[in-house]
Every structure is written in C-alpha cells, then in structure tokens.
Amino acid sequence: MSKWKKTGSAFFLSVLEGISFAQQRFPKPEFETGYVQPSPETPAPRALFLEYLDVGVLFLVLLLASWLIYRKRSRRGILWLSVFSLAYFGFYREGCICAVGSVQNVALSLFRPEYAISLTALAFFLIPLVFTLFHGRTFCAAACPLGAIQDLLVAKPVALAPWVRKPLGLIPHLYLGLAVLFAATGTEFIICRYDPFVGFFRLDARFVMVILGIGFLVLGLFVARPYCRFLCPYGVLLSWMSRFSKRSLSITPAECIDCKLCAKSCPFDAIEKPTNRQAADVKESNAKRFLVYGLLLPVFVAGGCFLGGRAHVFLSKAHPDVRLAELLISQPEVRNDPDNIDVQAFLASGKTMETLIAGALVVRQEFYYGSLILGAFMGLVAGLMLLNQLAFREHTDYEPNKADCFSCGRCMDYCPVGKEVGKTREVGKNPGGWKNPGGLGKPGRCGKPPGFDEYLI
Amino acid sequence: MANNSSCNRRDFLESSIRLTLALAVGGVGGLAISKAATDDWVWQIDPFACTQCGRCADECVLSPSAVKCVHAFDLCGYCDLCGGYFIPGANALNTGAENMLCPTSAIQRKYIEDPYFEYVIDEGLCIGCAKCVKGCSAFGNGSLHLQIKQDLCVNCNECAIARLCPSDAIKRAPASDPYLIKGGFMEN
Ligand code: SF4
Ligand code: SF4
Ligand code: SF4
Ligand code: SF4
Ligand code: SF4
C-alpha cells in the first residue's frame, strides 16, 4: 500500500504541475540494485547501397531487354526477364519504389520546396524514359512489375475495336494529370494509393484493394494488360517517348511477305495492317475534316480550361485541410463529436479557425491554377486524338504502332520469315530488318520507322 | 526518289521532336536533380506532434502495422502505477489482463526494486494502437511513444498513415537518421 501511496501522491503532484512540466513528471529513479537500463531498439532501414543496387538492376534489365529484342529477337528471353523483374521489383522489393509512382515524386519535388527527391526515385523516373526514347517501350516489356504480372496472365485476349480503345486511351492522360496535380499540391499520391497490384507483391492489402487487384487480373485474362493500356499514367509518358524512339521493334527481321500470320498475334491490338489504296482515297476526302478538327483544337483547349476551372473546388476537397475547413464550416456541430478524429485533433492543436481557412484557401488557389492547366491539357489531348484519327500514313507491311507496342515480342515469334532467315543469316547484325540497315525503317515509308504522322497523340 | 524532299522533312521533323523530348526529359531531370538528395527518405513519427489518435494501428498498409511503441527508458519514472500500463482506475496493480490498457498485452511489467517497475514492449504483440502512449503522456512522463520500425516498414512511396494522420506527425526522415526517439531527440 505504501508503494501505492508514493506513486499515487507523485501522480497527484504531477497533475498539479500540469502540462508545462510534462516531460518529467516523475524523476528517473536512482537504482540501488545495479539495474542496467536497456535502450530502445532502432533497427536500421534498408541500406542505401541496396537502393542504388536497385537502380543498377533496372539499368541492366533494360539493357538486356534491348539486346533480347533487337539482337536476339527472343520472345522467350523477354518473358523470362519479365518474370525476373516481377520477382525482384515486385515480390522482393514489394513494389516500392517503381517508375510508375516516381512521376509523383518528381512533381512533388518540382513544386514543393520542402521536398527534395532522392536520387534513386529520380533515376527510376528518368532511366526508363531515356531508354524508351531510343529503344521503344522495352521497360513495359521486361522491367515493370505491374506490366509483368498482367502480361503473364494474358489468356484469351479479345480484340477491341478502335472506337473502344481510343477514347479509353484518354483515361491514362487524365490519371497522369490528376496524379501530378495532387502530388504538386501536396495532397496525396493517388498512383500509389490505388495501385491494384502492390497488394499482391506485399501479400497484404485491404479488402477493397484485393478485390480491385483480382478484378484487374481477371479482366486481364480477356482484355490484355488492362492497367497498362487504360490507366497507367507513366505509360502516357512512355508512349510519348516511344512514338519518336530511334529504334522500334519490327515484327519481321526481313521482308514482310504479307502472310498475315502475325495479324492477330498482338493481344494489345498494337499491330497495324498494311494500308491499301482505298484508305488512301479516304485520306483525300479527310482533308477538310482535318482542317475543321485543327480549328476545333483551340476550342477544345478552351473548353478544357473552362471545365478545369469549374472542377477545381471539387478536386481541392481531396486535400485534408480543405476538407476539414469545409466540414467545420458546413457542420459546426461536428466539434462535439468525440469520434471525429480529425476535428478533435484540430481542436486540441489550438490552431485557430482563421489559420485553417487561410491555409485551405491557399490550397484551393493552387488547385485553381492546376485545374486550369489540367483542363487545357485534357482538351489538347482530346483534340489531338481526334486529329490523329484522320492522319493517314501509308505503309506496306504489318507493323506495330510505335506508341502502343509494349515490345513484348509475341509478334516476332509468329513471323515465319524470321525463323528461316534467322538460321541462315546473322539476323542480329541487322536489327531493323534487311531492307533497312541499322534498323532505320523500310522502303516505301520514306526510310523511316512508323510514327511520323502519329506524333500528335 | 520523287518524294525525297518530303522524306528529308519527315526525317528532320522526327529527329527534332526526339531531340525536343530528350531536352524535356533532361530539363525535368535537371531541375529535379538540382535539389535532389543523395540520401534516401524513410517515414517517421514525430513523437511530440503525435496526438495518439489510434490511426497508426489501422491505416498502415501492413497488418499488423509497422508502427510500434518504443520505450525511451531514459525518460521513464519506473512508476508502480504506470499510466501506460494500467487502465484508469484499475482494480489492482498487477499483471491481470483486465487491468491492462494494452489490448494485446504487449507491455511486460517487471519488478526491479522497491518501488520501481520496468516496462518493456513486446514488439511482436504491439499493434501500434497508441493507447499506452496516450496513457503515459496523460499521466506519466511520456516515455512511451510510437515510432515506425524501419525493419518492418516497406517504405511506401507515400506512407498510408501519413496521409491520414490528423496531426501531420508523420514526415519523411533521412534514411541515415531514421528515428526520432524521445530523449535523444529534443523538441525544437
Ligand atoms: S504501361 Fe505502365 S504499368 Fe504497364 S508495363 Fe508500362 S509502365 Fe508498367
Ligand atoms: S511486340 Fe508490340 S506489336 Fe508485337 S505483340 Fe508485343 S505489343 Fe504487340
Ligand atoms: S496517426 Fe498520427 S496522431 Fe495518430 S497515432 Fe499515428 S502518428 Fe499519432
Ligand atoms: S510507410 Fe507504409 S509500411 Fe511504413 S508505416 Fe507507413 S504505411 Fe506502414
Ligand atoms: S497499447 Fe497499443 S501501442 Fe501500446 S504496447 Fe499495446 S499495442 Fe502497442
């Protein structure tokens, strides 16, 4: 009972002394029995050199992927490389950090002075883009764990008509725009939060995210790589790069004999048929529409700006300060709700309503400008996408669409020419095909790989 | 080669766009690198900012949470009536589960010498619920506090708890100095 009294009275005293003395209400005892005080355990995070090692692995995987595609023309090699990436960047590294999410780190670093991006995150952002500018989307084929997990589960892909595919292609642009907006305003990292596959890599996720992830994988059995094609924001940047890449995958190592074997081999509908005369005629009649769409472009941009301006109030609600300020203004009674953690923490913090509102207004202003830019960007993208529908590019072979092709190499496997020639000649010495030494294109197409007319979108 | 000039134009246009893209990537990269940090970032809780709301137990992407209670023994008063160990108004000051604040009995109470007791956190049991932290801060020295254990944390690109922490207590910390342990680290 005496112990009770001792601690009890000390406790009572401390309460009297109040908060100002909160650190040491009870002085540390002087032990007489030689008791040795332990120290709190502070296990170190993953070593920095291992983070740099990840960058090295990424670099090597991309190098190897280029070699496999342009020299070896090996679908199997790409497949195994993607399995490795899935194991390493996916299951071993548990999905963080990845190139897809690094977009947000870059945006945060550019717009928020208080955050300095780490070199590893920056490397994960830049290296795949640079590789893609030279060699096409080999990152998607072999290095991206999100792509790999979807690619391995392609079972019975159905072909999607262009009128389904193209409009859906707007979603990744919007997702990219929103991700940059939310990151730049310091709101949140939506790409990471809604990553459907990272839960598999960690073998731990919320129920909703598990359902979402399984949903994507099941959908992916029939609609190949649904996340890559209709959501991935980094894929937008990659497609910009690969549209103008110096090299790109060619289906045949030599002359296309128009056997049509590869036509259905691409699960991602990325192979374009040779154009015919009819299409060329259509092209002529398109000239007027081209002009109309061209004139519509500024209208689209202006419209996007308008919509963005209208949406900024709504979008800004994603920011916790704005949300809290709005809640406290519209429902002052939440102040008495002991279960509302955010409100109670705010009230306990001693901050005034004025500072909260002032902060929220600053955020909203940032959202205003950001949403204008986002709207203009979306208008531009939509307008260019329309224009691109009309762009006509003559080509005589079956060839991948440079922007959409993930460089997975499936189509190469289907091409009978490759097999024969590969045995008798050194295919590897001429990665772009026999008619285009150095891989710089094919006759009849201005000696250029596809892509010129498509640069719009 | 009738359309040679148009070919050259295409060539030229495509290479210039490629160059533009390369410059754009280089520009963004250069801007970012101008303030890039060679150190990596990890997430950590500022124990002085934390208001023990309890979200750390629920919002971590891992279950159980990578947030654990740590004991800054330096600050502890080794009280018999530990505000972090016992529920307020506990019937008896013993290790009976019904008297404990911790929902998982993760705090071990050990007799040292009269009248002092040592409290050690069993990390395997702790779920980071902050109940003990709240008790210790309210009635004791505040020596119990939450930290993100860096061997458990997968270092999410954005910590799922940081997004929801009502007190903005979770911030990026340099990986070379990843803990904010009370005592060793003073409020500034
Ligand atoms: S499109 Fe995106 S998710 Fe798919 S493989 Fe490429 S980077 Fe990865
Ligand atoms: S390499 Fe490109 S075009 Fe060929 S199957 Fe793969 S994604 Fe389709
Ligand atoms: S969410 Fe923030 S305030 Fe709540 S327990 Fe965790 S660190 Fe403390
Ligand atoms: S970074 Fe991720 S794993 Fe670590 S504490 Fe935050 S949510 Fe949990
Ligand atoms: S009360 Fe909560 S935070 Fe404290 S030791 Fe128990 S589980 Fe951990």
XYZ file of C-alpha atoms and ligand atoms in Angstrom:
685
model
C 0.000 0.000 0.000
C 2.921 2.329 0.707
C 4.108 1.989 -2.878
C 0.678 2.882 -3.987
C 0.740 5.984 -1.865
C 4.143 7.011 -3.103
C 3.362 6.768 -6.779
C -0.144 7.994 -6.170
C 0.946 11.178 -4.474
C 3.627 11.769 -7.066
C 0.961 11.372 -9.653
C -1.256 13.861 -7.870
C 1.605 16.363 -7.684
C 2.377 15.967 -11.347
C -1.195 16.697 -12.290
C -0.935 19.906 -10.256
C 2.265 20.834 -12.011
C 0.420 20.428 -15.224
C 1.419 20.183 -18.830
C 4.328 22.603 -18.745
C 6.268 20.031 -16.810
C 5.026 17.127 -18.876
C 8.420 15.714 -19.755
C 9.491 14.575 -16.327
C 6.564 14.305 -14.011
C 8.354 11.519 -12.216
C 12.094 11.828 -11.909
C 14.128 8.910 -13.066
C 14.864 6.715 -10.060
C 18.308 6.078 -8.648
C 18.571 2.316 -8.726
C 20.419 0.576 -5.954
C 20.413 -2.979 -7.279
C 22.689 -2.448 -10.239
C 19.849 -2.472 -12.685
C 21.076 -1.705 -16.187
C 18.667 0.327 -18.229
C 18.038 -1.038 -21.691
C 17.958 1.247 -24.680
C 15.168 1.315 -27.257
C 15.789 -0.795 -30.305
C 16.215 1.110 -33.537
C 16.728 -1.321 -36.393
C 18.136 0.406 -39.460
C 16.196 0.789 -42.702
C 17.328 -0.878 -45.899
C 20.894 0.146 -46.661
C 21.415 2.947 -49.132
C 23.738 0.923 -51.328
C 20.934 -1.576 -51.823
C 18.742 1.224 -53.131
C 21.449 2.115 -55.610
C 21.711 -1.561 -56.439
C 18.032 -1.457 -57.462
C 18.844 1.311 -59.906
C 21.674 -0.816 -61.286
C 19.354 -3.798 -61.660
C 16.834 -1.631 -63.505
C 19.548 -0.405 -65.839
C 20.808 -3.911 -66.529
C 17.321 -5.277 -67.125
C 16.667 -2.539 -69.676
C 19.975 -3.155 -71.417
C 19.276 -6.852 -71.530
C 15.756 -6.233 -72.829
C 17.060 -4.126 -75.715
C 19.594 -6.789 -76.533
C 16.967 -9.533 -76.443
C 14.594 -7.635 -78.682
C 16.943 -6.118 -81.217
C 19.724 -8.659 -81.346
C 18.293 -11.976 -80.269
C 14.686 -11.294 -81.255
C 13.725 -13.613 -78.432
C 10.226 -13.588 -77.015
C 11.235 -16.254 -74.558
C 14.102 -14.160 -73.276
C 11.775 -11.221 -72.712
C 9.333 -13.486 -70.938
C 11.948 -14.751 -68.503
C 13.305 -11.281 -67.971
C 9.841 -10.062 -67.055
C 9.478 -12.968 -64.642
C 12.724 -11.861 -63.043
C 11.516 -8.271 -62.786
C 8.258 -9.432 -61.280
C 10.183 -11.399 -58.686
C 12.729 -8.660 -57.977
C 10.873 -5.345 -58.265
C 7.556 -6.914 -57.385
C 7.848 -9.561 -54.731
C 11.314 -8.825 -53.351
C 11.158 -5.027 -53.394
C 7.427 -5.174 -52.642
C 6.570 -2.712 -55.340
C 8.187 0.464 -53.905
C 9.646 2.428 -55.441
C 8.560 1.981 -59.023
C 8.865 4.104 -62.109
C 5.106 4.490 -62.375
C 4.824 6.140 -58.968
C 8.021 8.152 -59.342
C 6.112 10.621 -61.528
C 4.620 11.949 -58.308
C 7.963 12.284 -56.564
C 9.212 14.367 -59.458
C 6.094 16.555 -59.408
C 6.318 16.977 -55.640
C 9.981 17.857 -55.878
C 9.403 20.430 -58.608
C 6.504 22.176 -56.897
C 7.222 21.818 -53.184
C 10.385 23.446 -51.890
C 10.330 21.338 -48.735
C 10.777 18.059 -50.578
C 13.986 17.045 -52.302
C 13.629 13.945 -54.424
C 16.036 11.137 -53.659
C 18.432 10.188 -56.419
C 17.047 6.669 -56.590
C 13.492 7.885 -57.200
C 14.746 10.276 -59.860
C 16.729 7.511 -61.539
C 13.650 5.291 -61.575
C 11.781 8.091 -63.299
C 14.408 9.028 -65.869
C 16.125 5.817 -66.914
C 13.080 4.107 -68.477
C 12.113 7.305 -70.310
C 15.555 7.692 -71.825
C 15.690 4.027 -72.816
C 12.258 4.323 -74.398
C 13.306 7.343 -76.410
C 15.974 5.196 -78.007
C 14.597 1.670 -77.970
C 10.829 1.769 -77.551
C 8.856 0.585 -74.547
C 11.226 -2.174 -73.505
C 10.590 -1.088 -69.923
C 6.974 -2.211 -70.240
C 8.014 -5.490 -71.788
C 10.630 -6.560 -69.302
C 11.186 -4.301 -66.304
C 7.830 -3.137 -64.981
C 6.456 -5.493 -62.318
C 2.930 -4.206 -62.885
C 3.199 -4.964 -66.569
C 4.766 -8.351 -65.924
C 2.050 -9.604 -63.597
C -0.585 -8.682 -66.182
C 1.381 -9.991 -69.124
C 1.807 -13.417 -67.565
C -1.943 -13.716 -67.177
C -2.966 -12.945 -70.721
C -5.109 -15.952 -71.626
C -7.777 -15.322 -74.235
C -7.355 -11.751 -75.365
C -10.272 -10.276 -77.258
C -9.622 -7.654 -79.889
C -11.005 -4.254 -79.014
C -12.321 -2.053 -81.785
C -10.501 1.254 -82.202
C -13.602 3.215 -81.237
C -13.479 1.473 -77.855
C -9.722 1.649 -77.413
C -9.022 5.201 -78.465
C -11.481 7.037 -76.201
C -10.452 4.819 -73.290
C -6.915 5.988 -74.004
C -7.942 9.352 -72.577
C -8.169 7.886 -69.087
C -4.411 7.448 -68.565
C -3.885 11.065 -69.589
C -6.453 12.193 -67.052
C -4.942 9.932 -64.428
C -1.495 11.341 -65.130
C -2.814 14.895 -64.937
C -4.618 14.257 -61.671
C -1.629 12.454 -60.178
C 0.637 15.392 -60.974
C -1.948 17.869 -59.689
C -2.424 16.020 -56.419
C 1.298 15.493 -55.941
C 2.180 19.086 -56.812
C -0.337 20.440 -54.314
C 0.990 18.086 -51.654
C -2.405 16.390 -51.416
C -1.603 12.738 -51.894
C -0.022 10.149 -54.172
C -3.013 8.621 -55.913
C -0.993 6.308 -58.150
C 0.452 4.566 -55.112
C -2.779 4.560 -53.207
C -4.748 2.946 -55.995
C -2.046 0.634 -57.305
C -4.086 -2.552 -57.780
C -1.164 -4.978 -57.752
C 1.088 -3.822 -54.954
C -1.086 -5.750 -52.508
C -0.084 -8.990 -54.234
C 3.570 -8.052 -54.006
C 3.271 -7.430 -50.280
C 0.853 -10.296 -49.788
C -1.110 -7.871 -47.665
C -3.748 -5.364 -48.657
C -7.129 -4.004 -47.747
C -10.111 -5.983 -48.845
C -11.210 -3.417 -51.422
C -7.764 -3.313 -52.981
C -7.587 -7.118 -53.095
C -10.902 -7.182 -54.935
C -9.678 -4.463 -57.285
C -6.421 -6.312 -57.944
C -8.175 -9.620 -58.602
C -10.664 -7.756 -60.781
C -7.863 -6.360 -62.902
C -6.175 -9.737 -63.218
C -9.393 -11.498 -64.194
C -10.218 -8.760 -66.668
C -6.672 -9.128 -67.938
C -7.369 -12.721 -68.963
C -9.534 -11.308 -71.747
C -8.553 -7.683 -72.102
C -4.790 -7.967 -72.102
C -2.900 -5.616 -69.763
C -5.928 -3.534 -68.786
C -3.996 -1.365 -66.342
C -1.203 -0.664 -68.820
C -3.493 0.289 -71.638
C -6.306 2.119 -69.926
C -4.889 3.510 -66.705
C -1.130 3.631 -66.407
C -0.054 7.272 -66.149
C 3.603 6.506 -66.705
C 2.603 4.660 -69.861
C 1.474 8.019 -71.252
C 4.968 9.436 -70.881
C 6.453 6.246 -72.286
C 4.178 6.355 -75.326
C 5.242 9.940 -76.000
C 8.830 8.778 -75.971
C 8.348 5.596 -77.956
C 6.350 7.365 -80.674
C 9.596 9.052 -81.633
C 12.015 6.425 -80.492
C 15.095 5.977 -82.563
C 14.524 2.272 -82.909
C 11.403 0.254 -82.589
C 10.540 -3.366 -82.680
C 9.858 -4.723 -86.138
C 7.777 -7.849 -86.488
C 9.822 -9.395 -89.230
C 13.589 -9.450 -89.328
C 13.495 -9.280 -93.110
C 10.925 -8.614 -95.761
C 7.295 -8.875 -94.798
C 5.687 -11.428 -97.086
C 2.192 -10.374 -96.074
C 1.367 -13.845 -94.791
C -0.899 -12.246 -92.151
C 0.276 -14.745 -89.533
C 1.169 -12.020 -87.107
C -2.017 -10.040 -87.628
C -3.786 -11.496 -84.623
C -0.722 -12.236 -82.549
C -0.738 -8.994 -80.587
C -3.004 -9.238 -77.557
C -2.870 -5.455 -77.219
C -4.211 -4.593 -80.686
C -0.984 -2.767 -81.394
C -0.358 -4.186 -84.869
C -1.454 -2.108 -87.800
C -2.454 -3.666 -91.080
C -0.804 -2.531 -94.286
C -2.686 0.362 -95.760
C -4.418 -0.024 -99.084
C -5.448 2.225 -101.863
C -8.972 2.702 -100.513
C -7.662 4.135 -97.322
C -5.512 6.471 -99.344
C -8.616 7.722 -101.112
C -10.322 8.293 -97.814
C -7.351 10.353 -96.888
C -8.092 12.844 -99.628
C -11.673 13.305 -98.525
C -10.403 13.748 -94.982
C -8.527 16.899 -95.763
C -11.488 19.093 -94.973
C -12.243 17.352 -91.722
C -8.613 17.710 -90.848
C -8.924 21.445 -91.170
C -12.120 21.520 -89.119
C -10.591 19.414 -86.354
C -7.489 21.579 -86.443
C -9.607 24.659 -85.919
C -11.508 22.853 -83.181
C -8.311 22.285 -81.234
C -8.233 25.714 -79.557
C -11.919 25.284 -78.769
C -11.147 22.000 -77.046
C -8.367 23.599 -75.051
C -10.575 26.497 -74.029
C -13.356 24.099 -73.125
C -10.947 22.046 -71.057
C -9.800 25.171 -69.239
C -13.397 26.075 -68.510
C -14.217 22.630 -67.148
C -10.986 22.588 -65.155
C -11.876 25.924 -63.603
C -15.287 24.574 -62.695
C -13.845 21.391 -61.223
C -11.195 22.934 -59.014
C -13.421 23.363 -55.969
C -14.437 19.746 -56.161
C -10.903 18.495 -56.761
C -9.494 20.525 -53.898
C -11.676 18.580 -51.473
C -9.116 15.802 -51.748
C -6.763 17.934 -49.665
C -7.227 17.232 -45.944
C -7.047 20.906 -44.899
C -9.715 21.940 -47.369
C -11.897 19.016 -46.385
C -11.567 19.794 -42.698
C -12.234 23.512 -43.142
C -15.325 22.802 -45.216
C -16.595 20.277 -42.719
C -16.160 22.661 -39.790
C -17.914 25.465 -41.636
C -20.802 23.469 -43.029
C -21.379 21.310 -39.961
C -20.165 23.143 -36.880
C -21.815 20.506 -34.696
C -19.015 18.029 -35.505
C -16.986 19.901 -32.935
C -18.921 17.958 -30.320
C -18.432 14.629 -31.992
C -15.780 12.826 -29.954
C -15.385 10.166 -32.661
C -14.325 12.541 -35.386
C -10.590 12.171 -35.025
C -9.620 14.921 -37.449
C -11.863 17.511 -35.852
C -10.807 16.583 -32.335
C -7.128 16.694 -33.256
C -7.622 20.098 -34.827
C -9.453 21.454 -31.802
C -6.826 20.065 -29.453
C -3.996 21.527 -31.522
C -5.000 25.042 -30.553
C -4.894 26.254 -34.140
C -7.429 28.910 -34.932
C -10.151 28.538 -37.482
C -8.639 31.509 -39.328
C -5.300 29.806 -39.923
C -7.069 26.667 -41.085
C -9.221 28.588 -43.532
C -6.327 30.697 -44.775
C -4.314 27.538 -45.443
C -7.270 25.905 -47.179
C -7.729 28.942 -49.403
C -4.090 28.836 -50.465
C -4.517 25.175 -51.378
C -7.697 25.936 -53.272
C -5.940 28.672 -55.233
C -3.201 26.206 -56.181
C -5.897 23.810 -57.282
C -7.477 26.561 -59.371
C -4.356 27.105 -61.474
C -3.566 23.415 -61.533
C -7.059 22.509 -62.711
C -6.918 25.121 -65.471
C -3.714 23.575 -66.747
C -5.105 20.077 -66.333
C -8.238 21.052 -68.281
C -6.226 22.636 -71.068
C -4.019 19.569 -71.225
C -7.009 17.241 -71.480
C -8.560 19.434 -74.166
C -5.325 19.325 -76.116
C -5.057 15.565 -75.747
C -8.654 15.017 -76.858
C -8.269 17.367 -79.814
C -5.033 15.792 -80.957
C -6.547 12.360 -80.579
C -9.331 13.348 -82.964
C -6.848 14.817 -85.408
C -4.800 11.696 -85.198
C -7.777 9.635 -86.326
C -7.565 11.396 -89.650
C -3.851 11.273 -90.068
C -3.041 8.811 -92.774
C 0.244 7.066 -93.008
C 0.965 4.725 -95.816
C 2.773 1.531 -95.025
C 3.016 -1.737 -96.862
C 3.808 -4.139 -94.035
C 2.233 -5.325 -90.878
C 3.893 -3.264 -88.229
C 3.462 -2.337 -84.584
C 2.076 1.006 -83.624
C 5.116 2.579 -82.037
C 3.240 4.301 -79.256
C 1.132 1.319 -78.219
C 3.591 -1.532 -78.683
C 4.930 -2.820 -75.376
C 7.805 -4.588 -77.166
C 6.683 -7.878 -75.697
C 7.953 -9.710 -78.774
C 4.979 -12.040 -79.248
C 4.503 -10.998 -82.848
C 8.140 -11.696 -83.686
C 7.510 -15.282 -82.704
C 4.724 -15.570 -85.241
C 6.652 -14.292 -88.206
C 7.770 -17.226 -90.383
C 10.343 -15.082 -92.167
C 12.264 -14.514 -89.004
C 12.695 -18.222 -88.383
C 14.179 -19.056 -91.762
C 16.358 -16.067 -92.166
C 17.486 -16.314 -88.621
C 19.068 -19.674 -89.353
C 20.894 -18.768 -92.485
C 21.924 -15.219 -91.854
C 23.130 -13.248 -88.938
C 19.922 -11.582 -88.016
C 21.489 -9.927 -85.083
C 23.742 -7.800 -87.205
C 20.762 -6.121 -88.761
C 18.244 -5.498 -86.063
C 15.820 -3.412 -88.058
C 15.416 -5.820 -90.946
C 17.244 -6.482 -94.169
C 15.759 -3.673 -96.100
C 16.636 -1.100 -93.561
C 20.193 -1.471 -92.412
C 20.670 -0.155 -88.953
C 17.014 -0.514 -88.166
C 16.120 2.824 -89.626
C 12.987 1.964 -91.480
C 11.691 0.372 -94.599
C 11.309 1.329 -98.245
C 8.088 2.923 -99.284
C 7.888 4.607 -95.994
C 10.470 7.281 -96.515
C 13.106 5.153 -94.912
C 11.558 5.927 -91.573
C 10.006 3.760 -88.959
C 6.320 4.318 -88.321
C 5.348 7.182 -86.199
C 5.727 10.361 -88.141
C 2.068 11.125 -88.516
C 1.179 9.885 -85.136
C 3.220 12.310 -83.202
C 0.058 14.196 -82.403
C -1.048 11.752 -79.762
C 13.051 9.206 -105.358
C 10.268 11.606 -106.153
C 9.393 12.308 -102.599
C 12.898 12.596 -101.341
C 12.454 16.102 -100.040
C 9.356 15.126 -98.122
C 11.321 12.227 -96.714
C 14.017 14.529 -95.524
C 11.394 16.715 -93.994
C 9.945 13.767 -92.128
C 13.376 12.726 -91.022
C 14.146 16.151 -89.817
C 10.827 16.605 -88.062
C 11.041 13.303 -86.289
C 14.581 13.821 -85.112
C 13.755 17.294 -83.912
C 10.811 16.031 -81.932
C 13.014 13.329 -80.483
C 15.551 15.960 -79.545
C 12.813 18.110 -78.012
C 11.603 15.168 -75.955
C 15.147 14.402 -74.887
C 15.613 18.009 -73.846
C 12.306 17.970 -71.983
C 13.276 14.836 -70.075
C 16.707 16.319 -69.443
C 15.182 19.591 -68.292
C 12.799 17.976 -65.833
C 15.561 15.691 -64.658
C 17.990 18.581 -64.323
C 15.536 20.683 -62.353
C 14.809 17.802 -60.043
C 18.448 16.824 -59.678
C 19.428 20.374 -58.778
C 17.790 19.776 -55.412
C 17.955 16.021 -55.235
C 19.182 14.320 -52.097
C 21.758 11.559 -52.206
C 20.294 10.188 -49.009
C 17.069 8.250 -49.213
C 13.909 9.088 -47.337
C 12.032 6.961 -44.864
C 8.882 7.750 -42.906
C 8.983 8.566 -39.221
C 6.670 9.807 -36.492
C 7.472 12.982 -34.626
C 6.516 11.840 -31.123
C 5.946 15.416 -29.995
C 3.426 16.050 -32.737
C 1.578 12.740 -32.437
C -1.755 13.043 -30.662
C -2.246 9.300 -30.215
C -5.333 9.162 -32.399
C -5.033 5.416 -32.971
C -4.895 5.504 -36.765
C -1.378 4.131 -36.795
C -2.774 0.721 -35.907
C -5.387 0.737 -38.663
C -4.018 2.640 -41.615
C -0.609 1.084 -42.260
C -0.556 -0.999 -45.439
C 0.882 -3.812 -43.356
C -1.088 -5.761 -40.840
C -0.043 -5.635 -38.114
C 1.206 -2.121 -38.516
C 4.898 -1.249 -38.923
C 4.331 1.313 -36.193
C 5.304 0.076 -32.758
C 5.518 1.542 -29.351
C 9.067 2.226 -28.201
C 10.076 2.940 -24.679
C 12.503 5.773 -24.057
C 13.729 4.259 -20.784
C 15.718 7.390 -20.069
C 12.522 9.320 -19.518
C 10.622 6.649 -17.646
C 9.810 7.114 -13.987
C 9.534 3.334 -13.454
C 6.250 4.004 -11.692
C 4.282 1.312 -9.984
C 1.094 2.952 -11.141
C 2.020 3.242 -14.786
C -0.331 5.417 -16.791
C 0.577 3.494 -19.898
C 0.176 0.062 -18.383
C -2.993 0.274 -16.310
C -6.452 1.299 -17.302
C -7.520 4.351 -15.325
C -8.953 3.159 -12.020
C -7.513 -0.324 -12.310
C -8.748 -2.652 -9.579
C -5.324 -3.866 -8.645
C -1.824 -3.042 -9.721
C -0.918 -6.436 -11.048
C -0.418 -8.081 -14.403
C -4.027 -9.197 -14.715
C -5.221 -8.662 -18.252
C -8.362 -6.916 -17.047
C -6.239 -4.099 -15.607
C -4.154 -3.540 -18.690
C -4.580 -0.732 -21.141
C -2.836 -2.570 -23.940
C -5.360 -4.593 -25.950
C -2.747 -7.181 -26.879
C -0.893 -7.394 -23.538
C 2.233 -6.266 -25.345
C 3.735 -4.478 -22.341
C 5.728 -6.593 -19.933
C 5.880 -5.316 -16.399
C 8.880 -6.433 -14.437
C 9.704 -5.722 -10.829
C 13.127 -4.081 -10.448
C 13.363 -2.905 -6.883
C 11.051 -1.293 -4.445
C 9.015 0.627 -5.685
C 10.137 0.525 -9.274
C 8.907 -1.437 -12.251
C 10.324 -1.729 -15.697
C 8.004 -1.732 -18.713
C 9.204 -3.383 -21.883
C 7.297 -3.560 -25.159
C 6.963 -6.929 -26.822
C 7.176 -5.802 -30.413
C 5.717 -8.994 -31.758
C 2.484 -8.259 -29.945
C 2.308 -4.478 -30.240
C -0.058 -3.233 -32.931
C 0.809 0.446 -32.579
C -2.589 1.465 -31.265
C -1.143 4.262 -29.104
C -3.426 3.518 -26.153
C -0.458 3.152 -23.822
C 1.158 6.222 -25.329
C -1.921 8.224 -24.574
C -1.976 6.969 -21.004
C 1.715 7.572 -20.496
C 1.527 11.065 -21.949
C -1.511 11.979 -19.909
C -0.464 10.560 -16.555
C 3.222 9.779 -16.831
C 6.431 11.073 -18.311
C 5.514 10.381 -21.918
C 8.351 7.922 -22.238
C 6.224 5.505 -24.259
C 5.820 6.743 -27.793
C 5.238 5.483 -31.303
C 7.901 5.005 -33.958
C 7.844 3.418 -37.380
C 10.119 0.395 -37.154
C 12.304 0.577 -40.212
C 12.960 -3.153 -40.383
C 9.221 -3.779 -40.723
C 8.153 -0.765 -42.770
C 8.234 -1.315 -46.532
C 8.849 2.404 -47.010
C 5.834 3.167 -49.143
C 6.320 5.960 -51.617
C 3.657 7.765 -49.628
C 3.029 6.400 -46.161
C -0.629 5.480 -45.937
C -0.760 6.675 -42.329
C 0.936 9.995 -43.079
C -1.876 10.824 -45.455
C -4.427 10.364 -42.692
C -2.557 11.468 -39.591
C -4.690 14.249 -38.102
C -1.670 15.915 -36.542
C 0.682 15.728 -39.523
C 3.073 13.892 -37.246
C 4.466 11.530 -39.892
C 7.120 13.059 -42.064
C 9.948 11.971 -44.310
C 13.184 11.496 -42.406
C 16.644 10.926 -43.864
C 17.446 7.222 -44.053
C 20.770 7.865 -42.344
C 18.974 9.209 -39.260
C 15.688 7.366 -39.339
C 14.402 7.595 -35.749
C 13.004 10.356 -33.596
C 13.364 8.704 -30.223
C 12.311 10.840 -27.308
C 15.131 11.785 -25.002
C 17.885 11.516 -27.583
C 15.933 13.872 -29.763
C 14.615 17.086 -28.293
C 11.645 19.142 -29.296
C 12.770 22.258 -31.054
S 2.157 0.645 -69.210
Fe 2.671 1.254 -67.119
S 2.096 -0.472 -65.820
Fe 2.177 -1.207 -67.934
S 4.208 -2.024 -68.154
Fe 4.278 0.071 -68.895
S 4.871 1.289 -67.124
Fe 4.242 -0.701 -66.350
S 5.778 -6.628 -79.585
Fe 4.303 -4.961 -79.707
S 3.107 -5.361 -81.552
Fe 4.220 -7.246 -81.073
S 2.781 -8.435 -79.865
Fe 4.014 -7.278 -78.393
S 2.904 -5.380 -78.025
Fe 2.031 -6.327 -79.866
S -1.868 8.769 -36.977
Fe -0.564 10.448 -36.257
S -1.546 11.216 -34.412
Fe -2.456 9.214 -34.872
S -1.267 7.773 -33.644
Fe -0.314 7.839 -35.657
S 1.269 9.426 -35.531
Fe -0.061 9.663 -33.758
S 5.386 3.653 -44.970
Fe 3.898 2.031 -45.403
S 4.596 0.278 -44.211
Fe 5.662 2.066 -43.398
S 4.391 2.748 -41.696
Fe 3.711 3.895 -43.485
S 2.023 2.678 -44.342
Fe 3.145 1.359 -42.906
S -1.160 -0.209 -26.052
Fe -1.032 -0.284 -28.293
S 0.817 0.870 -28.792
Fe 0.930 0.390 -26.595
S 2.086 -1.520 -26.497
Fe -0.055 -2.080 -26.592
S -0.469 -2.390 -28.774
Fe 1.444 -1.252 -28.617
